[in-house]
Short mmCIF file of N, CA and C and ligand atoms in Angstrom, two decimals:
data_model
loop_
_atom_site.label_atom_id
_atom_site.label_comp_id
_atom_site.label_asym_id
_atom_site.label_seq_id
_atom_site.Cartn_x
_atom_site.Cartn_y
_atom_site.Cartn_z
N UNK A 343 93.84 81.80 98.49
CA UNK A 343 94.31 83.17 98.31
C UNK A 343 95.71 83.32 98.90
N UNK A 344 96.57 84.01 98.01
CA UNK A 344 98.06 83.64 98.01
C UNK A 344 98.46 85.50 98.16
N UNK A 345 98.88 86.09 99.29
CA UNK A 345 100.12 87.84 99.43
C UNK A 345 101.49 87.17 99.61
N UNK A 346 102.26 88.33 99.06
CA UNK A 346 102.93 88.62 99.41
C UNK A 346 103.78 90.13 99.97
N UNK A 347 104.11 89.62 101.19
CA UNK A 347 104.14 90.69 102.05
C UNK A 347 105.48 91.60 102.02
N UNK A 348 105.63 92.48 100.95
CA UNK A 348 107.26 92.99 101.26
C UNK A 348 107.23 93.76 101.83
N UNK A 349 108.73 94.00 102.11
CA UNK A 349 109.16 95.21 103.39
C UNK A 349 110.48 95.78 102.56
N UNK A 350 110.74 97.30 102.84
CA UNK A 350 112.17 97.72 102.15
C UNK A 350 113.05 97.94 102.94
N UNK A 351 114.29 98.79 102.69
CA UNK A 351 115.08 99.19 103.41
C UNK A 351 115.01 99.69 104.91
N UNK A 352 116.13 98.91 105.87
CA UNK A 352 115.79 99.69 107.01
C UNK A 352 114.47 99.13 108.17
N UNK A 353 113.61 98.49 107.23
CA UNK A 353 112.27 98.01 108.48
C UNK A 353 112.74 96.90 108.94
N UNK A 354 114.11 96.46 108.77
CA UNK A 354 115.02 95.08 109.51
C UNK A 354 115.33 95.57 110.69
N UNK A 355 115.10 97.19 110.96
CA UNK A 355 116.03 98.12 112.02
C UNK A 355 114.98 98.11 112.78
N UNK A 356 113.74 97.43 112.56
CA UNK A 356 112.40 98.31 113.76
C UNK A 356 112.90 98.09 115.08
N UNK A 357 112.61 98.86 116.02
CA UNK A 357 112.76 98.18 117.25
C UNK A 357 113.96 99.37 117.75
N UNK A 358 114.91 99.43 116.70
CA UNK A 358 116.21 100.05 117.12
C UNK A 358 115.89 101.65 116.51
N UNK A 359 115.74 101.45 115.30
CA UNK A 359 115.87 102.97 114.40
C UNK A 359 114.68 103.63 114.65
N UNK A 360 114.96 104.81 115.07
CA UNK A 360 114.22 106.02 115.40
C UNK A 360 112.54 105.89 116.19
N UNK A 361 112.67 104.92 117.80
CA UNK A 361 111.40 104.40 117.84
C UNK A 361 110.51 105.14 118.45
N UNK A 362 111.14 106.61 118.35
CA UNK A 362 109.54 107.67 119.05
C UNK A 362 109.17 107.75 117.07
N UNK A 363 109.57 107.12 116.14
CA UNK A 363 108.57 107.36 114.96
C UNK A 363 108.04 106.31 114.46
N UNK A 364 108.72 105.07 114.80
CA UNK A 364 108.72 103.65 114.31
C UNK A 364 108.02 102.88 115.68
N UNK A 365 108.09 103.23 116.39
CA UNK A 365 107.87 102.24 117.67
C UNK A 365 109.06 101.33 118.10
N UNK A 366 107.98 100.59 119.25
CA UNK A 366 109.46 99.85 119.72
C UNK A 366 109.32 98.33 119.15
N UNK A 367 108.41 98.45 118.55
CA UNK A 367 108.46 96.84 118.07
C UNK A 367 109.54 96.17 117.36
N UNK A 368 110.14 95.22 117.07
CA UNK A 368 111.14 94.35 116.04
C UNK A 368 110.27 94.08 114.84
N UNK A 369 111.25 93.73 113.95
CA UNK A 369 110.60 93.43 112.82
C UNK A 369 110.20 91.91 112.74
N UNK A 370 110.40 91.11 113.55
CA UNK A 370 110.21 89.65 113.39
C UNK A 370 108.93 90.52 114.31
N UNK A 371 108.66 90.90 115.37
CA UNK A 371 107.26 91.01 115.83
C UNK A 371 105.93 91.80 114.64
N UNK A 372 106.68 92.35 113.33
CA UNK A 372 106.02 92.79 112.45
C UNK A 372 105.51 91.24 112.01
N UNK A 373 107.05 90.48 111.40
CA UNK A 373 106.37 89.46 111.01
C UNK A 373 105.28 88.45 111.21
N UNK A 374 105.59 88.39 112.77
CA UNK A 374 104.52 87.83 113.39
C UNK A 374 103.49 87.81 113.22
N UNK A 375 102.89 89.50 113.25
CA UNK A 375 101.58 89.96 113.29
C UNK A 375 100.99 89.80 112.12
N UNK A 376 101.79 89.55 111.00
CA UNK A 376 101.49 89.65 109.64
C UNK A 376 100.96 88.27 109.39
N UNK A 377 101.89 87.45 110.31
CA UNK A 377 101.76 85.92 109.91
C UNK A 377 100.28 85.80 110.54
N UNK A 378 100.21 86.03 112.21
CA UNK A 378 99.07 86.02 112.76
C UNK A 378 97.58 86.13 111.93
N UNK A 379 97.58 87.76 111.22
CA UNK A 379 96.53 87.94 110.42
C UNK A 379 95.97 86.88 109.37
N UNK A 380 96.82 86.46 108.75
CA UNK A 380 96.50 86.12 107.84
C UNK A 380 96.24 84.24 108.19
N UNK A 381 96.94 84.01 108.92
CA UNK A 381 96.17 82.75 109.56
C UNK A 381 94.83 82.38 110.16
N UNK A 382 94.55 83.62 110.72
CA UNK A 382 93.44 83.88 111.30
C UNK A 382 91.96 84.19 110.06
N UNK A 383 92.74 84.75 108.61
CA UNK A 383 92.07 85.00 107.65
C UNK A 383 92.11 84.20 106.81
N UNK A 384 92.83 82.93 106.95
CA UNK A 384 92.83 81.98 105.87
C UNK A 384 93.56 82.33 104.58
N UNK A 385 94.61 82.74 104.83
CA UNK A 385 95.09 83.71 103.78
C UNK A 385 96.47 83.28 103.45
N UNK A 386 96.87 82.66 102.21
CA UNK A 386 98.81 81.86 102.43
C UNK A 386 99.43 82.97 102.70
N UNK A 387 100.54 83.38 102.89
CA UNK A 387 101.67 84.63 102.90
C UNK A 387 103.04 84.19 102.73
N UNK A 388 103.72 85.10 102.09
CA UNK A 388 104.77 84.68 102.26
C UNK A 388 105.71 86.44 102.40
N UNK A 389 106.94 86.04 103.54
CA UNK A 389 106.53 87.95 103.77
C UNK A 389 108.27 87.85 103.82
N UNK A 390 108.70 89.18 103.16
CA UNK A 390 110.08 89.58 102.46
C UNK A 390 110.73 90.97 103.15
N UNK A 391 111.61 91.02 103.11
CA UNK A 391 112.42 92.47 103.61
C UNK A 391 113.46 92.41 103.06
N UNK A 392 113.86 93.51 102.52
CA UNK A 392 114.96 93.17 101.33
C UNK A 392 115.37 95.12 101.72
N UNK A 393 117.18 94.96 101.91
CA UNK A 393 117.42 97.02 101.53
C UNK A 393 117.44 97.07 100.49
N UNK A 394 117.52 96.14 99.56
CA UNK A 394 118.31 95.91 97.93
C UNK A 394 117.15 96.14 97.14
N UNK A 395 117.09 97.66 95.99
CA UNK A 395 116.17 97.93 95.41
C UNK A 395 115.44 96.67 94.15
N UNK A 396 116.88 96.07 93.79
CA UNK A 396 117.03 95.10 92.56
C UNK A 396 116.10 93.74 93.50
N UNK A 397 116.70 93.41 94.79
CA UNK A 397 115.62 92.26 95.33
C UNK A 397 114.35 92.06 95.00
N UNK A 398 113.88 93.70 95.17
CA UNK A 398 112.33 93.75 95.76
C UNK A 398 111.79 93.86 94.36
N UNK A 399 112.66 94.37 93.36
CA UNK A 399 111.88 94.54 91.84
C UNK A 399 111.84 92.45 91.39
N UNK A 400 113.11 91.83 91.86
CA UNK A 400 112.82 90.52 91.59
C UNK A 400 111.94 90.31 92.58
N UNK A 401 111.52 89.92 93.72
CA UNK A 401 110.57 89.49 94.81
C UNK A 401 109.54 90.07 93.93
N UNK A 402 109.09 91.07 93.16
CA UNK A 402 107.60 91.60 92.70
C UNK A 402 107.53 91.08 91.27
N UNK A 403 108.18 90.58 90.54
CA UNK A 403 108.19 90.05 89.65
C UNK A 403 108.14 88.49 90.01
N UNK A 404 108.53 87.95 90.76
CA UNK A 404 108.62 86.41 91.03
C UNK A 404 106.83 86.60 92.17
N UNK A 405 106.03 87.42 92.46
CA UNK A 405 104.82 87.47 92.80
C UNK A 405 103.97 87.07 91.62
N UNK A 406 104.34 87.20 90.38
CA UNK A 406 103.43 86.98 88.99
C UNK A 406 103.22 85.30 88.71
N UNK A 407 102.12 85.13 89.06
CA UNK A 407 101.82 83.53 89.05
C UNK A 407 101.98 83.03 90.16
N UNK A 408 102.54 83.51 91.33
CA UNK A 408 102.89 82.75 92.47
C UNK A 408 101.99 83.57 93.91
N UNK A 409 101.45 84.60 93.43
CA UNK A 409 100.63 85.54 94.78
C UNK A 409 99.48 86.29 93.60
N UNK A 410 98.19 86.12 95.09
CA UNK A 410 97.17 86.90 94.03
C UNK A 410 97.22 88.29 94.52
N UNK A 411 97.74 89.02 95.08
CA UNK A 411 98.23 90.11 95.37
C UNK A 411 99.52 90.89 96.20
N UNK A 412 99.80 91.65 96.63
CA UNK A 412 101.04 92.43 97.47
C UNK A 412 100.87 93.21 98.05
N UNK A 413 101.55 93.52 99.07
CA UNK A 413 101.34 94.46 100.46
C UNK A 413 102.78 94.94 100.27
N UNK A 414 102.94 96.25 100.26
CA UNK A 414 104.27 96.48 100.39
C UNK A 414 104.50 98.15 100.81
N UNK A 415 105.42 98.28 101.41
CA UNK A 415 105.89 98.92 102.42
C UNK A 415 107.34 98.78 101.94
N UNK A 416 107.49 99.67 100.39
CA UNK A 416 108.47 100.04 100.13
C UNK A 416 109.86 101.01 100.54
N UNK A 417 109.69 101.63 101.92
CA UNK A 417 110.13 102.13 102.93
C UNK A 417 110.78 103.68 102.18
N UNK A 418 112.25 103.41 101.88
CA UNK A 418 112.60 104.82 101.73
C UNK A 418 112.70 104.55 99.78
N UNK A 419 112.38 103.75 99.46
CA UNK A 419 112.22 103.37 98.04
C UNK A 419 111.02 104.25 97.00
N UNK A 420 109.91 104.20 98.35
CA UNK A 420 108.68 104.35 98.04
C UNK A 420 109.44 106.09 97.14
N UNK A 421 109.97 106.85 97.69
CA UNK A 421 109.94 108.05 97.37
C UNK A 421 110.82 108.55 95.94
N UNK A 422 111.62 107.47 95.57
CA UNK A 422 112.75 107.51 95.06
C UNK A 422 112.54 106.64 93.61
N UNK A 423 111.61 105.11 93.97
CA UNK A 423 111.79 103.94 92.98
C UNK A 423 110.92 104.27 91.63
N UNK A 424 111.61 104.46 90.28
CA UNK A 424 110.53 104.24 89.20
C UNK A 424 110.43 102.65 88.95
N UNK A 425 111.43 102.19 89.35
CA UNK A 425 111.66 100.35 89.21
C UNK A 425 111.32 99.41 89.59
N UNK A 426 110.54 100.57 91.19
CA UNK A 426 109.70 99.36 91.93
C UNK A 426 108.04 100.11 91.29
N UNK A 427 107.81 100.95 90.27
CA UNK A 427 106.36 101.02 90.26
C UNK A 427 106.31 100.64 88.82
N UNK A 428 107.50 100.28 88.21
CA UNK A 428 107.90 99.45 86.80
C UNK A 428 107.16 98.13 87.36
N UNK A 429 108.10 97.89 88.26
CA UNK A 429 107.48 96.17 88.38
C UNK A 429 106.28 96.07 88.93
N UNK A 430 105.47 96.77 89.49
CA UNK A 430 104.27 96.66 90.30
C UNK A 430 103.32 96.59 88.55
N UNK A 431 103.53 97.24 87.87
CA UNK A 431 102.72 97.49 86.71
C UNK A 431 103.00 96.60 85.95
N UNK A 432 104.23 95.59 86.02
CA UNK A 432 104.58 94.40 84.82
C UNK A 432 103.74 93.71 85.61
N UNK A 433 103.85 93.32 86.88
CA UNK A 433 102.56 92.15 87.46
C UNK A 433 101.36 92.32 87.10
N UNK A 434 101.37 93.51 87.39
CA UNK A 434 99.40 94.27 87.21
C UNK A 434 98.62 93.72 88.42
N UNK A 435 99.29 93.08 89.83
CA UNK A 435 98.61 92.32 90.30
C UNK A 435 98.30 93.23 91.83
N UNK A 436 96.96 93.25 92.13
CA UNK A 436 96.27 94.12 92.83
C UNK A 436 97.23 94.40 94.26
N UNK A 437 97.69 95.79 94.68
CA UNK A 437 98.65 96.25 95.31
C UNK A 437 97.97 96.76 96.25
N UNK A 438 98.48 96.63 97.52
CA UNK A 438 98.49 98.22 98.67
C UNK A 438 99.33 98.46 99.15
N UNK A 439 99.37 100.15 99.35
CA UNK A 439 101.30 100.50 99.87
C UNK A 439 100.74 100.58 101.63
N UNK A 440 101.59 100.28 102.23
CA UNK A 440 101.76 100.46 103.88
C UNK A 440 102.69 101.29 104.24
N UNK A 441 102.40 102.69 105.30
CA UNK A 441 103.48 102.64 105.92
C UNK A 441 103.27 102.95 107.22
N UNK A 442 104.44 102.86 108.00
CA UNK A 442 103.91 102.60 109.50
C UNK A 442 103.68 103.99 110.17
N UNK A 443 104.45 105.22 109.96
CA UNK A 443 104.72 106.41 109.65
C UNK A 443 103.76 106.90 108.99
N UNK A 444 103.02 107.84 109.32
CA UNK A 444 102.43 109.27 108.84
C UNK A 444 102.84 110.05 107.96
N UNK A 445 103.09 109.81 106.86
CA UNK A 445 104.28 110.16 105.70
C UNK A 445 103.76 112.04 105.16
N UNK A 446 102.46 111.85 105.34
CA UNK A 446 102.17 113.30 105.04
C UNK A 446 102.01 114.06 106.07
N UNK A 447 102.35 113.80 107.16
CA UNK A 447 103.04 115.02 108.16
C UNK A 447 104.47 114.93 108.20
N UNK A 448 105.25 114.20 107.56
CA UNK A 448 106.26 114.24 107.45
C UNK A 448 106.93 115.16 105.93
N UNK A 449 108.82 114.91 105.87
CA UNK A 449 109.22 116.00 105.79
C UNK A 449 108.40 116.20 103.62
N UNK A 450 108.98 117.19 103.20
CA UNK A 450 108.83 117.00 101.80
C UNK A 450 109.02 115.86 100.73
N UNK A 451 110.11 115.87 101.02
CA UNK A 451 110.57 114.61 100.37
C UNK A 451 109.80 113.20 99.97
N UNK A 452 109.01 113.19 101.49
CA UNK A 452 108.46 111.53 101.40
C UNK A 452 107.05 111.94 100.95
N UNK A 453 106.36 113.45 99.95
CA UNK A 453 105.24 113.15 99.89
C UNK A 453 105.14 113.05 98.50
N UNK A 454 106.01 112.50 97.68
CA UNK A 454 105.91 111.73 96.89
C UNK A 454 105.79 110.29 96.91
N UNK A 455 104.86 109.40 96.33
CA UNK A 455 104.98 107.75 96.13
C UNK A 455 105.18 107.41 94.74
N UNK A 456 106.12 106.63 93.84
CA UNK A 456 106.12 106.44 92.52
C UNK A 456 105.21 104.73 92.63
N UNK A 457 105.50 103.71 93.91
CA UNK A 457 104.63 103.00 93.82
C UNK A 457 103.04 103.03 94.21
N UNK A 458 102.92 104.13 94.62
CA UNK A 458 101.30 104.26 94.99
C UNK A 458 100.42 104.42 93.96
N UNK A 459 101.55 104.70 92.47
CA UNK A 459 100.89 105.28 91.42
C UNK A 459 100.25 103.48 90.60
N UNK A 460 100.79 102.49 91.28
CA UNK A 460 99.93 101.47 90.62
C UNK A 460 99.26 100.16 92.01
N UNK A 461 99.12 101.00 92.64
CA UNK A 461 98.57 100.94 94.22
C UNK A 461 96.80 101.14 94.40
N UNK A 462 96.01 99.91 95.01
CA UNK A 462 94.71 100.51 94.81
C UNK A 462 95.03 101.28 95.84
N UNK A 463 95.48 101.80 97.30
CA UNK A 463 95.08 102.41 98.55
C UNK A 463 96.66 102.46 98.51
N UNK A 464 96.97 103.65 99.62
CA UNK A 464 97.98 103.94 100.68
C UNK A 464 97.74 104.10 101.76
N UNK A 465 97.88 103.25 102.43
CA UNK A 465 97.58 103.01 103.77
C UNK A 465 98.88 103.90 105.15
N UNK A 466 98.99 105.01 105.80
CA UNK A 466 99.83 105.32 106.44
C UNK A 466 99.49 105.69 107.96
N UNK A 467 100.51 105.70 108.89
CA UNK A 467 99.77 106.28 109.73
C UNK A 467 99.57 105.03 111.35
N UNK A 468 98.91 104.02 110.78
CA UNK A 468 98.51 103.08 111.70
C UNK A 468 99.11 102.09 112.51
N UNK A 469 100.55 102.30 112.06
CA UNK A 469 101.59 101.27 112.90
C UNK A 469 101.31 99.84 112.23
N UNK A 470 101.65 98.61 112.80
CA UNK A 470 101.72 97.75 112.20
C UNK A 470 99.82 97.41 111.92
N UNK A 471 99.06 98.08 112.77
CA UNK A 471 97.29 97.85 112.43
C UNK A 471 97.51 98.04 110.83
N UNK A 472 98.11 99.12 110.16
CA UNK A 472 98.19 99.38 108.59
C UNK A 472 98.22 98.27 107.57
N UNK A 473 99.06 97.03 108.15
CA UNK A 473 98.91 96.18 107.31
C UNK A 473 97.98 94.95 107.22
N UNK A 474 97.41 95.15 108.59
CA UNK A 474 95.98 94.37 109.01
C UNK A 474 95.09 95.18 107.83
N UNK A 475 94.83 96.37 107.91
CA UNK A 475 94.27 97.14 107.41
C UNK A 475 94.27 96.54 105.67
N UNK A 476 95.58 96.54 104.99
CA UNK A 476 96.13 96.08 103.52
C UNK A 476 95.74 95.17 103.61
N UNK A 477 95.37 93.99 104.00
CA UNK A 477 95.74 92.67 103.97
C UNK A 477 94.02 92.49 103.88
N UNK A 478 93.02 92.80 104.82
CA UNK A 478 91.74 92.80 104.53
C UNK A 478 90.76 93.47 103.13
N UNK A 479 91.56 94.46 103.29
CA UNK A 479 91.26 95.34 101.66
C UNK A 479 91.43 94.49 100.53
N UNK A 480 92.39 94.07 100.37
CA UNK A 480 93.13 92.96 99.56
C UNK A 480 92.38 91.84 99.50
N UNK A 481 91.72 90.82 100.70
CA UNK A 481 90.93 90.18 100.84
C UNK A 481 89.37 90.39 100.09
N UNK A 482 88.83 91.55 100.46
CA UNK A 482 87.54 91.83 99.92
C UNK A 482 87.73 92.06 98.63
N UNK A 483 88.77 92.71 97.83
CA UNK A 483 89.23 93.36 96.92
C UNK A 483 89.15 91.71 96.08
N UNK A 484 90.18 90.61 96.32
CA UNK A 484 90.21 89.64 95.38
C UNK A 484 89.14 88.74 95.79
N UNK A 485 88.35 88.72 96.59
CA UNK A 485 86.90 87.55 96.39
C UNK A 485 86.03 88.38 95.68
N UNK A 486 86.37 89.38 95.36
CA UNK A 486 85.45 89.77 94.21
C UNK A 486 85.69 89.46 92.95
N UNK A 487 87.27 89.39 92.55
CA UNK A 487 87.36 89.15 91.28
C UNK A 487 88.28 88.11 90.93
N UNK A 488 88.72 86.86 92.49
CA UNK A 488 89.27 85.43 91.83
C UNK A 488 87.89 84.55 92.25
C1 LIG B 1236 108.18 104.28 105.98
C2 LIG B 1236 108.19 105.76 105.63
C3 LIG B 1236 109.33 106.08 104.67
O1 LIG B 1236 109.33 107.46 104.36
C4 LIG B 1236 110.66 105.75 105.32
O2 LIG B 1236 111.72 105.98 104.43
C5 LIG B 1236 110.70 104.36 105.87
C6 LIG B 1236 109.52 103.82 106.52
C7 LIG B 1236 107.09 103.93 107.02
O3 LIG B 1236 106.78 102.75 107.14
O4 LIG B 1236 106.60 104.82 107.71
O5 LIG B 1236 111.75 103.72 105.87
O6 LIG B 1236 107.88 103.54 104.80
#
């Protein structure tokens, strides 16, 4: 069993940008934890952070044949991208959105998702636990149907 783990704009900043909302963690300590999980779950990964909207639509398109699902934590994209829920739907390949942030106590703007719309779950709220959270869902989710 093959994720891939993206990240969008800005979660390169953890640690620094705004950490009474983000925490104080780094984003290599995201990576870590991500790597951690999934070692521990027997699970390949391969995990991405990209600000570049065009990256992450190639990174989700180069997931087709190469990952049996995606974790992604499209950051300030999530609210904005029809291109990243274009490509989530050319894969068709079983999704969960993450974010580390509580997005629906937050402002208007972010309570829209255009990728949640081909997303089994949105996961928000839980800090980096959220993608422990994706990553097991995902797990139960594809030993059912690879
Ligand atoms: C975020 C929430 C988004 O609204 C924001 O633009 C981000 C991070 C989160 O993880 O809480 O950059 O995706």
């Amino acid at each position: 069993m093959k994720l891939f783990v993206l990240n969008g704009p800005n979660l390169n900043m953890l640690g620094i940008r705004e950490p009474d909302i983000y925490g104080a963690q780094t984003y290599s300590d995201l990576e870590k934890f991500v790597r951690n999980v999934c070692e521990r779950e027997d699970i390949e990964v391969e995990v991405f952070q990209s600000n570049h909207e065009g990256v992450l639509v190639d990174t989700i398109q180069s997931a087709y044949g190469n990952a049996d699902g995606i974790v992604i934590n499209p950051a300030a994209y999530t609210h904005t991208s029809v291109a990243i829920l274009d490509a989530l739907k050319a894969v068709a390949l079983p999704t969960v959105e993450v974010h580390l942030s509580d997005v629906s106590q937050r402002e208007d703007f972010r309570q829209i998702s255009y990728p949640a719309m081909a997303c089994l779950e949105q996961i928000k709220g839980l800090g980096f636990q959220g993608y422990e959270k994706a990553i097991l869902l995902l797990k139960e989710h594809l030993a059912k149907t690879i």
